[in-house]
C-alpha cells in the first residue's frame, strides 16, 4: 500500500492502494468514478480510455505509481455541462446502443480532435481502431466525430 | 377504430402504491442519474405525483413519468416503449420522464428482453396503458366540468371542452383521474393520427451515457460492499477436485475463499438455467485488483467429470438431459460433424418425391457449410451486485429476464421468491447471454456466505471461457436441376454440437416441388445458449449462399430468382406449415433492389444480396464490397426491413446497423475453438472482433411502410448479412466460401472477380 495524490478532472484526490493497481480500478473502486469502463483489462478494447495530460491512454494497464503529477481527465471531466462538441454530436447522431463502450469512444475521439481538428476518414479509423463497440455503432461514431470536427 | 379490452393484464391497473408521491424507484446510488431528460430545462419537478396505472404517473404540473417494463440492453426499448404509452396518452414527448420499471410480474407480466419479442408482445398493453389513462383524465374533466365525457378532446397533455371553451392541463386533473374507475374498454388512436410513434426520438439515456453516469450493473455501488470473482474449471468436462487457498487468502485485502454451487443438487432447472460449471471457487476481497491478484495464487486441482444427468422442467414434466464426460476439441467436433453429415438424419419435412427428383436430375450440386462456436462477448462483462440480508435478497445487475432466474435464486438461498428483489440495470449488451443469469445465484450465495453486500465480476477471460456459446453448426445442401437448369429439388441436412440449426418450414420450403429436410445432433458438455437470432444466424448464411449458386446455375439474377420462388410459394405453395409470408418476403427484396439501385453495375464494386425471415420480420441486404490492398472493404450496405410499424425509426435503424456490423464481424472473424475442453481464446487479443476499419463505410436502412403491429427488430437484420458477405466475396474473388469465419486472422484476398 502507498499513498498517491492524483489530479483528476481538476481536483486533487488521494488514495491509498497497491502501487501496481491500474488507474482504472482506482477510479472505479476507490474514487467511485464509474464512467471509465472495464472491458478487457489488456489494452485491447478501449473501454477504459482516459486522458493523461491530454493524451488518450488505456487506464486498465496503467499502474497508479506511474502517473505522478500528470493530469487525468475522465469522461466525467470532459466538459462541465455536456457541451463538448463530441458530446453534442453524439446526441445529434444518437450514437449509443447499449452505451457501455461509448465513454471510451468519446475519450479516444476527443484526443484525436485535439491533435487533429479535421481528421480524414483514415485518421479516424486509425485513432479509433483500438475501441471495440460490440453493438456495432461504428458508422455513427464516425459520423459524429465528423460533425464534431465541423462544430469546433 | 380499434377498441381494446382493458381486462388483458388487468392486474397492471391495480394501484401501485410503491410508486406514489414522486418516489424514486431506482436504487440509492442512482439518484443522480434517474432523470432521463434534462428536466430543469423543461419543467420543474412536480410537488405530487398521481399513479394512474403501473405504467405511468402524472405530476400536478403535467409532467408524466412512464415506466419502461422490459430490461434495456441497447435495443432502446427504454425510449420506444414509453413512446407508445405517450402516444396513446396524448402527451407532449418533451414532458415525459422515463424510468426503468421495477421487476414485478404481477404488474408488468413477463419482463423479458430477447427473441425480438419486446415491442411485439407489449404493443397492446403499452397502448392500452396510455389510452386508459387518457380516458380517465377525460372522465375526471367531464365530472368537474359537468359535461359528457365524449365531448372532451385531448391534445399534447391538455384537455378541452370545445362547447364551453374550458381547458385544463393533465396535471390539474391527475389527482381526480387517479380516482376514476378503470374503464372496461378503451378506444385507441387511429394509426394515421400517431404523432410520436413513427417519429424518431432521441435515446432517453443518451445524455447519461455520454457523461459516464453509473447506469450499468458494473457501476452499482454500495458503501462497504466487497468485491468477488469466481474461478471456474479451465476446461469443459472438468470439475473441482481440491484446492489450496492459503496463499490466496494471505494476499492483501482478501476476506475469504470458498466454494459455491449455483444450483442445488436436485433442482429441476428451467430452460434458461444453463451453467457450464456447477461448482466454483469464490474469492472475496476489498477491491477488484486485490481479488484479481489473489485469484492467480489459487492452487487448484481439477479432474475430468463423469457423465451425469441434469433435470429440466419440460412443461410440467421432468426431462433428463445427459451431460457427457470428455474433453472435447474443435478437431473432433469437425470430424464428428462430417461423420453425422454422411449418415441419414432425422427427417423433419418432406414434400413431393425428392428421391426421384435427385435420381432423374440432369445435374446435382452439393455444398457443405460450417460455422464455429461464437462467444457473446457482451461489452460489459458478467457481473452482479447482491445483498442477502435479514432473510431478504436484493440483486442489481444486468439480466434479460428476472423471471427466469428467481426460482433458482430462491431454491439456492432458501429465501422465498416474495423476499427476492431484482433490479434490472442497463445492460452493456446481451445478445442472448444474459438470459442465462446463473451469475446472479452465484452472487447471492457469496453475499449470503459473507453476510455482506458484494459485487461479483467476471474478468473478460472468465467471461469468454465460461461457456453458453453459440453452437458450432453444419449444413449440407443439395440441389437437383433438370436438363434446362431448372431447379427441381432441394435437400438440406443440418446439425450441430449439440443442437440442430434447422428451420425446416422456412423458405425455400414451400417454393420447391421436391424438398427434403433432415437433421442430427451431437451431444456435448460445452454449454450453449441463445445468441442473437439463434440458429437463424447460421442457417440464413448457408441457405442464402446456396440460393445464390442455384440462381447462377439457372442463369438468373439472384434477386429475380428469389422473387420467382416467392411468387411460386404464394400462388402455388408446396406442402404445409410454410413459416413465412411470401408477399412480405418479396417486399423487402423489391425494396432493397430499388434502394440499392441493383441494376447499376459499378466497376470494381462486388455486390452480394441476401434476405431472411425470422422473429416474424423480414430483412434483405445488398452489400457492396471493394478490395483495397488485398483486403475486403465493405463500401456500403443497403438494408430493407419489414418489421411492421416502426415505433422509433432512427433507433430501429441503429439496431439494424448494429446487426449488419455484428454479422459482418462474425462472418469474417468470429470464432471460438477448443482443445481438450479448453477454450482457445480468452480475450480480445486473440478473439478478433470487428473494429472501425472493417465496419461498412455506409449503411442505409429502409423500412417497409405498413400498418402491421410491430414484429421483431433486434434480431432479423443479423442473420441475412452472413449470406450477403459470402455472396459479395464470391463476386470479388471468384471463390465461394463455405466455412466461417471467412477470413480468420488476416487472409489476403486475390481479386479474380466474377464481375459485379
Ligand atoms: S479495459 Fe482497458 S482497453 Fe479494455
Ligand atoms: S454501444 Fe454497446 S458496445 Fe458500443
JSON list of N, CA and C and ligand atoms in Angstrom, two decimals, chain A residues 24 37-48 58 60, ligand 1:
[
{"chain": "A", "resi": 24, "resn": "UNK", "atom": "N", "xyz": [-7.55, 2.37, -13.80]},
{"chain": "A", "resi": 24, "resn": "UNK", "atom": "CA", "xyz": [-8.97, 2.01, -13.97]},
{"chain": "A", "resi": 24, "resn": "UNK", "atom": "C", "xyz": [-9.62, 1.62, -12.65]},
{"chain": "A", "resi": 37, "resn": "UNK", "atom": "N", "xyz": [-14.80, 2.52, -18.13]},
{"chain": "A", "resi": 37, "resn": "UNK", "atom": "CA", "xyz": [-15.28, 1.14, -18.06]},
{"chain": "A", "resi": 37, "resn": "UNK", "atom": "C", "xyz": [-14.19, 0.09, -18.18]},
{"chain": "A", "resi": 38, "resn": "UNK", "atom": "N", "xyz": [-14.48, -1.05, -17.63]},
{"chain": "A", "resi": 38, "resn": "UNK", "atom": "CA", "xyz": [-13.64, -2.23, -17.81]},
{"chain": "A", "resi": 38, "resn": "UNK", "atom": "C", "xyz": [-14.23, -3.08, -18.93]},
{"chain": "A", "resi": 39, "resn": "UNK", "atom": "N", "xyz": [-13.38, -3.44, -19.91]},
{"chain": "A", "resi": 39, "resn": "UNK", "atom": "CA", "xyz": [-13.87, -4.31, -20.97]},
{"chain": "A", "resi": 39, "resn": "UNK", "atom": "C", "xyz": [-12.97, -5.51, -21.20]},
{"chain": "A", "resi": 40, "resn": "UNK", "atom": "N", "xyz": [-11.65, -5.34, -20.99]},
{"chain": "A", "resi": 40, "resn": "UNK", "atom": "CA", "xyz": [-10.73, -6.43, -21.29]},
{"chain": "A", "resi": 40, "resn": "UNK", "atom": "C", "xyz": [-9.56, -6.50, -20.33]},
{"chain": "A", "resi": 41, "resn": "UNK", "atom": "N", "xyz": [-9.13, -5.36, -19.82]},
{"chain": "A", "resi": 41, "resn": "UNK", "atom": "CA", "xyz": [-8.01, -5.34, -18.89]},
{"chain": "A", "resi": 41, "resn": "UNK", "atom": "C", "xyz": [-6.65, -5.50, -19.54]},
{"chain": "A", "resi": 42, "resn": "UNK", "atom": "N", "xyz": [-6.60, -5.63, -20.87]},
{"chain": "A", "resi": 42, "resn": "UNK", "atom": "CA", "xyz": [-5.32, -5.85, -21.54]},
{"chain": "A", "resi": 42, "resn": "UNK", "atom": "C", "xyz": [-5.10, -4.89, -22.71]},
{"chain": "A", "resi": 43, "resn": "UNK", "atom": "N", "xyz": [-5.67, -3.71, -22.60]},
{"chain": "A", "resi": 43, "resn": "UNK", "atom": "CA", "xyz": [-5.46, -2.66, -23.61]},
{"chain": "A", "resi": 43, "resn": "UNK", "atom": "C", "xyz": [-5.93, -3.08, -25.01]},
{"chain": "A", "resi": 44, "resn": "UNK", "atom": "N", "xyz": [-6.99, -3.85, -25.08]},
{"chain": "A", "resi": 44, "resn": "UNK", "atom": "CA", "xyz": [-7.46, -4.33, -26.38]},
{"chain": "A", "resi": 44, "resn": "UNK", "atom": "C", "xyz": [-8.82, -3.77, -26.80]},
{"chain": "A", "resi": 45, "resn": "UNK", "atom": "N", "xyz": [-9.55, -3.13, -25.87]},
{"chain": "A", "resi": 45, "resn": "UNK", "atom": "CA", "xyz": [-10.92, -2.75, -26.24]},
{"chain": "A", "resi": 45, "resn": "UNK", "atom": "C", "xyz": [-11.20, -1.25, -26.14]},
{"chain": "A", "resi": 46, "resn": "UNK", "atom": "N", "xyz": [-10.40, -0.53, -25.38]},
{"chain": "A", "resi": 46, "resn": "UNK", "atom": "CA", "xyz": [-10.57, 0.92, -25.31]},
{"chain": "A", "resi": 46, "resn": "UNK", "atom": "C", "xyz": [-11.67, 1.41, -24.38]},
{"chain": "A", "resi": 47, "resn": "UNK", "atom": "N", "xyz": [-12.39, 0.51, -23.73]},
{"chain": "A", "resi": 47, "resn": "UNK", "atom": "CA", "xyz": [-13.50, 0.94, -22.86]},
{"chain": "A", "resi": 47, "resn": "UNK", "atom": "C", "xyz": [-13.01, 1.81, -21.71]},
{"chain": "A", "resi": 48, "resn": "UNK", "atom": "N", "xyz": [-11.74, 1.66, -21.36]},
{"chain": "A", "resi": 48, "resn": "UNK", "atom": "CA", "xyz": [-11.18, 2.35, -20.19]},
{"chain": "A", "resi": 48, "resn": "UNK", "atom": "C", "xyz": [-10.43, 3.62, -20.56]},
{"chain": "A", "resi": 58, "resn": "UNK", "atom": "N", "xyz": [-4.94, 3.85, -22.04]},
{"chain": "A", "resi": 58, "resn": "UNK", "atom": "CA", "xyz": [-5.80, 2.78, -21.53]},
{"chain": "A", "resi": 58, "resn": "UNK", "atom": "C", "xyz": [-5.55, 2.63, -20.03]},
{"chain": "A", "resi": 60, "resn": "UNK", "atom": "N", "xyz": [-6.63, 0.63, -17.96]},
{"chain": "A", "resi": 60, "resn": "UNK", "atom": "CA", "xyz": [-6.60, -0.72, -17.38]},
{"chain": "A", "resi": 60, "resn": "UNK", "atom": "C", "xyz": [-5.19, -1.27, -17.26]},
{"chain": "C", "resi": 1, "resn": "LIG", "atom": "S1", "xyz": [-10.40, -2.32, -20.44]},
{"chain": "C", "resi": 1, "resn": "LIG", "atom": "FE1", "xyz": [-8.68, -1.17, -20.99]},
{"chain": "C", "resi": 1, "resn": "LIG", "atom": "S2", "xyz": [-8.54, -1.46, -23.10]},
{"chain": "C", "resi": 1, "resn": "LIG", "atom": "FE2", "xyz": [-10.10, -2.84, -22.50]}
]
